[in-house]
PDB file of C-alpha atoms in Angstrom:
ATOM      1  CA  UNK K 564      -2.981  -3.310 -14.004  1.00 81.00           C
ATOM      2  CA  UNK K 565      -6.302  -4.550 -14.911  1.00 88.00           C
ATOM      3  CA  UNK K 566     -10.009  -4.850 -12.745  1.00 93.00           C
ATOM      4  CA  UNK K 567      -9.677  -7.637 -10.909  1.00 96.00           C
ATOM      5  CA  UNK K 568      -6.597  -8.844 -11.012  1.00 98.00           C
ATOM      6  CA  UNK K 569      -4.179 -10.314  -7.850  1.00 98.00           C
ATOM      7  CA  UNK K 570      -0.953  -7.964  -7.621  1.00 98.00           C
ATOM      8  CA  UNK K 571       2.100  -8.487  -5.494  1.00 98.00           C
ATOM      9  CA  UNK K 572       4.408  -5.636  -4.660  1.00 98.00           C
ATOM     10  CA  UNK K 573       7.804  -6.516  -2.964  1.00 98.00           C
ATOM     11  CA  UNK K 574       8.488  -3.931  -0.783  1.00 97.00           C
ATOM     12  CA  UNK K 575       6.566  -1.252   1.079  1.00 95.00           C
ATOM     13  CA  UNK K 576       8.864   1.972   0.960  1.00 91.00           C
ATOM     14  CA  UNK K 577       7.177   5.260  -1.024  1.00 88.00           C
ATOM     15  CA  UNK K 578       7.313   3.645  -4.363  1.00 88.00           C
ATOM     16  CA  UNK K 579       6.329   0.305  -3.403  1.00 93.00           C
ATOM     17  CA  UNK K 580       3.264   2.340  -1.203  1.00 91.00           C
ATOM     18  CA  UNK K 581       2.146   4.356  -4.792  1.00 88.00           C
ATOM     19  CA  UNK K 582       2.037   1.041  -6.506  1.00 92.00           C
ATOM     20  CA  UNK K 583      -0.232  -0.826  -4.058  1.00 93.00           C
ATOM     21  CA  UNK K 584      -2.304   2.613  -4.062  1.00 89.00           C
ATOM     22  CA  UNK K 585      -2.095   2.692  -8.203  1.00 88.00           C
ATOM     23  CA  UNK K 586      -3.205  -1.041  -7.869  1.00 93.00           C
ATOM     24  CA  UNK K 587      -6.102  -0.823  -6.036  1.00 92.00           C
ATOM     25  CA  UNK K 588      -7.199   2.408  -7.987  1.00 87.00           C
ATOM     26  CA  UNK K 589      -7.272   0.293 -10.874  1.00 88.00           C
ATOM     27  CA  UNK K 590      -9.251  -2.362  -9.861  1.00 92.00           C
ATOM     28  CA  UNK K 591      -7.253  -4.838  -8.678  1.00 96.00           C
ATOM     29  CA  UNK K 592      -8.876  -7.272  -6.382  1.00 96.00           C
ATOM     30  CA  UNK K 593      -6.314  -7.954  -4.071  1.00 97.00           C
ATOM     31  CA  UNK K 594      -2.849  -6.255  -3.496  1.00 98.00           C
ATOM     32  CA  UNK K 595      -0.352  -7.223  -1.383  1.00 98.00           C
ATOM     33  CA  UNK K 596       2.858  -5.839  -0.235  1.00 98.00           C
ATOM     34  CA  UNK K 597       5.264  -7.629   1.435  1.00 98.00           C
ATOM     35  CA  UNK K 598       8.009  -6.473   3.520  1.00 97.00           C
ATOM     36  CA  UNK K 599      10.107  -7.395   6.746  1.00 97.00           C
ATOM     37  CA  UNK K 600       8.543  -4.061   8.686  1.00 96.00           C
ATOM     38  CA  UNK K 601       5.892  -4.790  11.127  1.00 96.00           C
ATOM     39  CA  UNK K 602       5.470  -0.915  10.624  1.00 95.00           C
ATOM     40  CA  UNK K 603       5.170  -0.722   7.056  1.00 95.00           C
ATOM     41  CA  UNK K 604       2.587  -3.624   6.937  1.00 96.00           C
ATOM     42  CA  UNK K 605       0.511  -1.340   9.049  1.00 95.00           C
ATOM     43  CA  UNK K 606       0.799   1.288   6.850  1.00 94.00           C
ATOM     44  CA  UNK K 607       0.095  -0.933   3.968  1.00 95.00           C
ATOM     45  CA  UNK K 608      -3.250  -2.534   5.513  1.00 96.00           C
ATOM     46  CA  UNK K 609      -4.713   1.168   6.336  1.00 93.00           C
ATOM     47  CA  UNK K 610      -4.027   2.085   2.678  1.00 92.00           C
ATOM     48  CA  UNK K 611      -6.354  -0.478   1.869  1.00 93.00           C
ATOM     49  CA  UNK K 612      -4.098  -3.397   0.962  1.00 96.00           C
ATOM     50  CA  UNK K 613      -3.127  -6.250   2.844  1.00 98.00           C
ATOM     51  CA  UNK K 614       0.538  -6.564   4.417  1.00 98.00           C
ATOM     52  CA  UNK K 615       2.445  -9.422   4.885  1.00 98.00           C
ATOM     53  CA  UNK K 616       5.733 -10.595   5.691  1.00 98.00           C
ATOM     54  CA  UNK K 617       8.387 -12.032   2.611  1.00 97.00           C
ATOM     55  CA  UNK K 618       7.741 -15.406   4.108  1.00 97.00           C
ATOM     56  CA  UNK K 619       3.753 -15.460   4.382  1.00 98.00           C
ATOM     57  CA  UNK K 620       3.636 -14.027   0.877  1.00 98.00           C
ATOM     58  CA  UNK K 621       3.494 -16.712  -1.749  1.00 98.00           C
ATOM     59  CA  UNK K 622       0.810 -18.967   0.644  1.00 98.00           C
ATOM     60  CA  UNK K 623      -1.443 -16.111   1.051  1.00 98.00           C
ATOM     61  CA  UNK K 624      -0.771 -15.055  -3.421  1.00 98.00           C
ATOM     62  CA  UNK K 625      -1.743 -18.947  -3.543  1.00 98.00           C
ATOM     63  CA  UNK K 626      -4.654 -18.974  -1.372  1.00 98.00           C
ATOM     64  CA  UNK K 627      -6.619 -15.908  -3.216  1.00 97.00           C
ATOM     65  CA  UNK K 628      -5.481 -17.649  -6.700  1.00 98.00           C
ATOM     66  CA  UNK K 629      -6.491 -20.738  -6.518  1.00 97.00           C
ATOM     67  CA  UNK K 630      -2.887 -21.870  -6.343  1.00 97.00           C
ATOM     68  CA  UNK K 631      -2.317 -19.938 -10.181  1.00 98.00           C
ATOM     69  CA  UNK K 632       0.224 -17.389  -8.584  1.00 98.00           C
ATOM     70  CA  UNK K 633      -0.153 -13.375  -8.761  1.00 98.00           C
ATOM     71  CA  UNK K 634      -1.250 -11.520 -12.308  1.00 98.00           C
ATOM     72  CA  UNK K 635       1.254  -8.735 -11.925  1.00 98.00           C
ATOM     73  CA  UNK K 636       4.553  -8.894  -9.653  1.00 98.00           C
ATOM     74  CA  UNK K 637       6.317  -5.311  -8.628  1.00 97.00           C
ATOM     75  CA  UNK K 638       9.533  -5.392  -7.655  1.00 97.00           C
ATOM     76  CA  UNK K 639      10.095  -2.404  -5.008  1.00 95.00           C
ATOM     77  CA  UNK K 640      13.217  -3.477  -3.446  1.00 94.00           C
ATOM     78  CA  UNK K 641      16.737  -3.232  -4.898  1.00 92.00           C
ATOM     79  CA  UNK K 642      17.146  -6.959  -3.930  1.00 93.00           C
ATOM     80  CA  UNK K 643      18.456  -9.320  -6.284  1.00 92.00           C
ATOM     81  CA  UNK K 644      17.287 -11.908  -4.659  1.00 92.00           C
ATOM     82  CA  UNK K 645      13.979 -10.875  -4.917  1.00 95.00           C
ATOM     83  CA  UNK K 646      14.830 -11.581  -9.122  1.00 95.00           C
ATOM     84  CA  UNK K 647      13.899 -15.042  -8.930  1.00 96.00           C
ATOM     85  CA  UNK K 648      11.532 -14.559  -6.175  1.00 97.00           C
ATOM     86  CA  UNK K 649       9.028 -13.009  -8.365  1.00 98.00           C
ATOM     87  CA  UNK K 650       9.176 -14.787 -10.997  1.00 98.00           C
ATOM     88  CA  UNK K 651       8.240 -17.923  -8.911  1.00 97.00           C
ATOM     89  CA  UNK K 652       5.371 -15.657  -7.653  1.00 98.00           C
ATOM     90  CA  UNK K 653       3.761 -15.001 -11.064  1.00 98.00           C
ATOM     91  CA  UNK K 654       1.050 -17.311 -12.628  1.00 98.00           C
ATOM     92  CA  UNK K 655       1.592 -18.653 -16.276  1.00 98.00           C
ATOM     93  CA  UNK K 656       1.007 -15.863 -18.650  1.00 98.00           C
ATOM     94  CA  UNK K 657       1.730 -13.027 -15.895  1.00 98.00           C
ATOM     95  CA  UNK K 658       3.603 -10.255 -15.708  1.00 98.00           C
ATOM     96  CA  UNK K 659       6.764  -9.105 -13.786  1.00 97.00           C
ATOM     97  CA  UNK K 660       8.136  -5.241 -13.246  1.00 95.00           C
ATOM     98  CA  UNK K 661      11.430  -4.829 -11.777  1.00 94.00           C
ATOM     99  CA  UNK K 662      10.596  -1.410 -11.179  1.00 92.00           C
ATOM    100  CA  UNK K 663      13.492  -0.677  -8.412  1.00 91.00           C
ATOM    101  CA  UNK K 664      17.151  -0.764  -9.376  1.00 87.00           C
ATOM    102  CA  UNK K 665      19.801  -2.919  -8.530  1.00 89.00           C
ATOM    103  CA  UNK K 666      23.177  -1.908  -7.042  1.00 89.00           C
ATOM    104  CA  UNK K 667      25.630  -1.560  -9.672  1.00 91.00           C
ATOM    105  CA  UNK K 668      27.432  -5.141 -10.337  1.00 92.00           C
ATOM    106  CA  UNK K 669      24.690  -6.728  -8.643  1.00 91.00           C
ATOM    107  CA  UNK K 670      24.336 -10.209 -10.071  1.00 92.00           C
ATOM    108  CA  UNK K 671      21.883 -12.678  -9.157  1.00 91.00           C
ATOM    109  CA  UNK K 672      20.839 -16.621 -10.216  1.00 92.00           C
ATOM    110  CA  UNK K 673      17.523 -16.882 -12.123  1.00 93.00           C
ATOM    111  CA  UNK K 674      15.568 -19.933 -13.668  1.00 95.00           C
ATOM    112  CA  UNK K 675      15.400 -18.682 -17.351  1.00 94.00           C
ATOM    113  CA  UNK K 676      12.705 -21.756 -18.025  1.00 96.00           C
ATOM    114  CA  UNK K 677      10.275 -19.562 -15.324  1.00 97.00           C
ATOM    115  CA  UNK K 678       9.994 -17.077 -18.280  1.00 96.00           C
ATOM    116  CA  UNK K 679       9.753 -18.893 -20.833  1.00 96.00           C
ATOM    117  CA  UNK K 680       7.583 -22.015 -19.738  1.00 97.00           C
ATOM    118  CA  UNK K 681       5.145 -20.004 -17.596  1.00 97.00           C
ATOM    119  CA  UNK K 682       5.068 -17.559 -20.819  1.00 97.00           C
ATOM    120  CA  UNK K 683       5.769 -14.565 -18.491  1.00 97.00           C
ATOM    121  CA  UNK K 684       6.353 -10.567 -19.565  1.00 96.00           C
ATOM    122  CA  UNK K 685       8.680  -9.092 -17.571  1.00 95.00           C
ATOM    123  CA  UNK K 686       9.819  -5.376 -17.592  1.00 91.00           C
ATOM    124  CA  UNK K 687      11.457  -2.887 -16.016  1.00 86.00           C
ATOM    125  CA  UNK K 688      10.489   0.330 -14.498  1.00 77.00           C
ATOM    126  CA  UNK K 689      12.923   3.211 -16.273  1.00 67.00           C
ATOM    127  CA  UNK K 690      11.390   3.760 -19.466  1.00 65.00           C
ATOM    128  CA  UNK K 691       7.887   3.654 -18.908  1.00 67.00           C
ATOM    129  CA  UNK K 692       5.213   4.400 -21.652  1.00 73.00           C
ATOM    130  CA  UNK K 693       3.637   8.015 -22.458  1.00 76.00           C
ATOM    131  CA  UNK K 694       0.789   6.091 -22.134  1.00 81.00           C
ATOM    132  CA  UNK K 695       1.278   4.671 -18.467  1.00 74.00           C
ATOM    133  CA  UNK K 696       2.873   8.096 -17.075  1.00 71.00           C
ATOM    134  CA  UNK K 697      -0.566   9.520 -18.284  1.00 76.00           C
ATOM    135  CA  UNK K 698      -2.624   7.192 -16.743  1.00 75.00           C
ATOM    136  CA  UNK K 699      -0.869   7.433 -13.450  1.00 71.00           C
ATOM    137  CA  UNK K 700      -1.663  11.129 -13.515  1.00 71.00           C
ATOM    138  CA  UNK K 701      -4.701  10.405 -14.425  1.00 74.00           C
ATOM    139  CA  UNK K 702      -5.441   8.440 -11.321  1.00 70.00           C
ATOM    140  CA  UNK K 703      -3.786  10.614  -9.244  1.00 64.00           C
ATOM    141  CA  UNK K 704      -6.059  13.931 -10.038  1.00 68.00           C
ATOM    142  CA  UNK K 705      -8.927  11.763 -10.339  1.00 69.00           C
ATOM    143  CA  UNK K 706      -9.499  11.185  -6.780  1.00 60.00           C
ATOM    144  CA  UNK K 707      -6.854   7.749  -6.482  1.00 54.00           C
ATOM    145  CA  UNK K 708      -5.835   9.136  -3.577  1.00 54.00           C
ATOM    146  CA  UNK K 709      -6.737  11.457  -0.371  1.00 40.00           C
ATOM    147  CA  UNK K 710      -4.503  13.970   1.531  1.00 36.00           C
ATOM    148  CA  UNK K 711      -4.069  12.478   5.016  1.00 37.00           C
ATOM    149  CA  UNK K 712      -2.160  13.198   8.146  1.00 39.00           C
ATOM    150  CA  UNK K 713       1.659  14.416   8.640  1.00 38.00           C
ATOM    151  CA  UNK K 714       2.276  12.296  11.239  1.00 42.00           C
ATOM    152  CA  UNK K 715       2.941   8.932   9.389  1.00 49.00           C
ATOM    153  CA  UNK K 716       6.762   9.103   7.727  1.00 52.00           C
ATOM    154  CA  UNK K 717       5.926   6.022   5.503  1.00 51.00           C
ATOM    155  CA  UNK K 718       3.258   7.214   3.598  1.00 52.00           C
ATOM    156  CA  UNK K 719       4.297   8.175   0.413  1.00 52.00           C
ATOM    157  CA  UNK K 720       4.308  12.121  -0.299  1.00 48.00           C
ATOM    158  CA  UNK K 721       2.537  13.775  -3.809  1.00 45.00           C
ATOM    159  CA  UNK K 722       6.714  14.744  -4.692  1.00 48.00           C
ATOM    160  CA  UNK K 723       7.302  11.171  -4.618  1.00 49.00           C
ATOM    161  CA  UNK K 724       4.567  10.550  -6.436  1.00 48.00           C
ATOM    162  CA  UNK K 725       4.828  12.959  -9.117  1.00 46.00           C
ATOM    163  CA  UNK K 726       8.797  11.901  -8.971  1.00 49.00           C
ATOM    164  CA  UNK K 727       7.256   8.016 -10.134  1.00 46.00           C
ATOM    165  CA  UNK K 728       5.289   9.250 -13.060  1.00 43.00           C
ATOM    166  CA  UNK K 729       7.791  11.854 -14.367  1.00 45.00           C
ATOM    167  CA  UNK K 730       5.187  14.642 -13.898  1.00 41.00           C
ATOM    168  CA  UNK K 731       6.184  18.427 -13.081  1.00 41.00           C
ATOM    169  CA  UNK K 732       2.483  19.388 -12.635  1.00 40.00           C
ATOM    170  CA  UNK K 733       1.676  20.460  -8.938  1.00 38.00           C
ATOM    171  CA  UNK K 734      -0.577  18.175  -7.274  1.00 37.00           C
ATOM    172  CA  UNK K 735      -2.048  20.007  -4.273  1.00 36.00           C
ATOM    173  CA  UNK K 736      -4.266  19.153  -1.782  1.00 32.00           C
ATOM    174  CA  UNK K 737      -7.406  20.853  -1.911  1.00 30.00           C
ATOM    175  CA  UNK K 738      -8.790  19.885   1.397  1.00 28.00           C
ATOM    176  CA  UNK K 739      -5.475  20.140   3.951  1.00 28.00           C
ATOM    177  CA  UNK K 740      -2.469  22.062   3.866  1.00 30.00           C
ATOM    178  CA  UNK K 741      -0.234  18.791   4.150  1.00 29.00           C
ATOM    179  CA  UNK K 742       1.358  16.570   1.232  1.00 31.00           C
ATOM    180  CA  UNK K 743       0.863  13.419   2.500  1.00 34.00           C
ATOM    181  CA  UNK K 744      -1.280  10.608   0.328  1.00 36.00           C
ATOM    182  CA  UNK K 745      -3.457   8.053   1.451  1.00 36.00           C
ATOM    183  CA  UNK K 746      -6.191   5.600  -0.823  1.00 37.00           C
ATOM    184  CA  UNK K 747      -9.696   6.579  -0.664  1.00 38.00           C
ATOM    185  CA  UNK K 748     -10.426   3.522   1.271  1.00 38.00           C
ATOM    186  CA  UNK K 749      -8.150   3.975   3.818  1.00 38.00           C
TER     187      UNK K 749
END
């Protein structure tokens, strides 16, 4: 993700939490992360990004891009309806990651003309670059994130985290003796 950019993650379970937090550690200027949880868009807004229900998502994408549609589109959710979803979601030239997978067999109906008209990239989340995994780290022991409290189940643990980029370095807290990762800002 790039500084200043508008990024839309579908779903807020543990990966779709370390995305929005990856997001905004990169610079992106807004991030939001829809899902049907009242709960988890809680959880989203105190890690600094802004929750919002499937159905409020592509008005309030709209209303922060001048109606252009979000830079970078995660796919968190095993969903295949979500497929087409985000590629409605993305502006021309924009990118889409279906990071989760998809049930085996899973088949869904997409508008091939979305990718090619609106000149989209779209990728997938198994193979990701050297160069990505390292970043990820990179933002991670750089300060991305802050140790917070236990008592929140959704908030997305370092093992999760270090399971997303590949990593078998420890990340520890220094600070607390709990596991538990929250943004800076939140």
């Amino acid at each position: 993700m790039n500084l200043g950019e508008v990024v839309a993650v579908l779903g807020a379970g543990p990966i779709g939490l370390i995305h929005a937090q990856l997001a905004l550690a990169s610079g992106a200027r807004q991030v939001f992360v829809s899902n049907r949880s009242p709960q988890r868009r809680q959880v989203v807004d105190r890690l600094g990004a802004i929750g919002v229900s499937p159905e409020e998502l592509e008005d309030r994408v709209k209303e922060v891009s001048n109606g252009a549609g979000a830079d970078v589109v995660i796919v968190c959710i095993g969903a295949s309806e979500l497929a087409q979803d985000a590629l409605e979601l993305a502006r021309d030239g924009g990118r889409v990651n279906y990071f989760a997978g998809f049930p085996k067999g899973s088949m869904t109906q997409m508008e091939p003309n979305l990718i090619h008209y609106k000149e989209l990239q779209v990728t997938e989340g198994s193979n990701a670059r050297r160069r990505d995994v390292k970043r990820a780290i990179q933002v991670l022991e750089a300060g991305g994130y802050k140790c917070g409290g236990n008592r929140d189940p959704h908030l997305p643990t370092i093992k999760s985290a270090r399971r997303l980029s590949g990593s078998t370095r420890s990340h520890r807290c220094k600070n607390c003796g709990n596991t538990r990762l929250k943004s800076n800002s939140g």
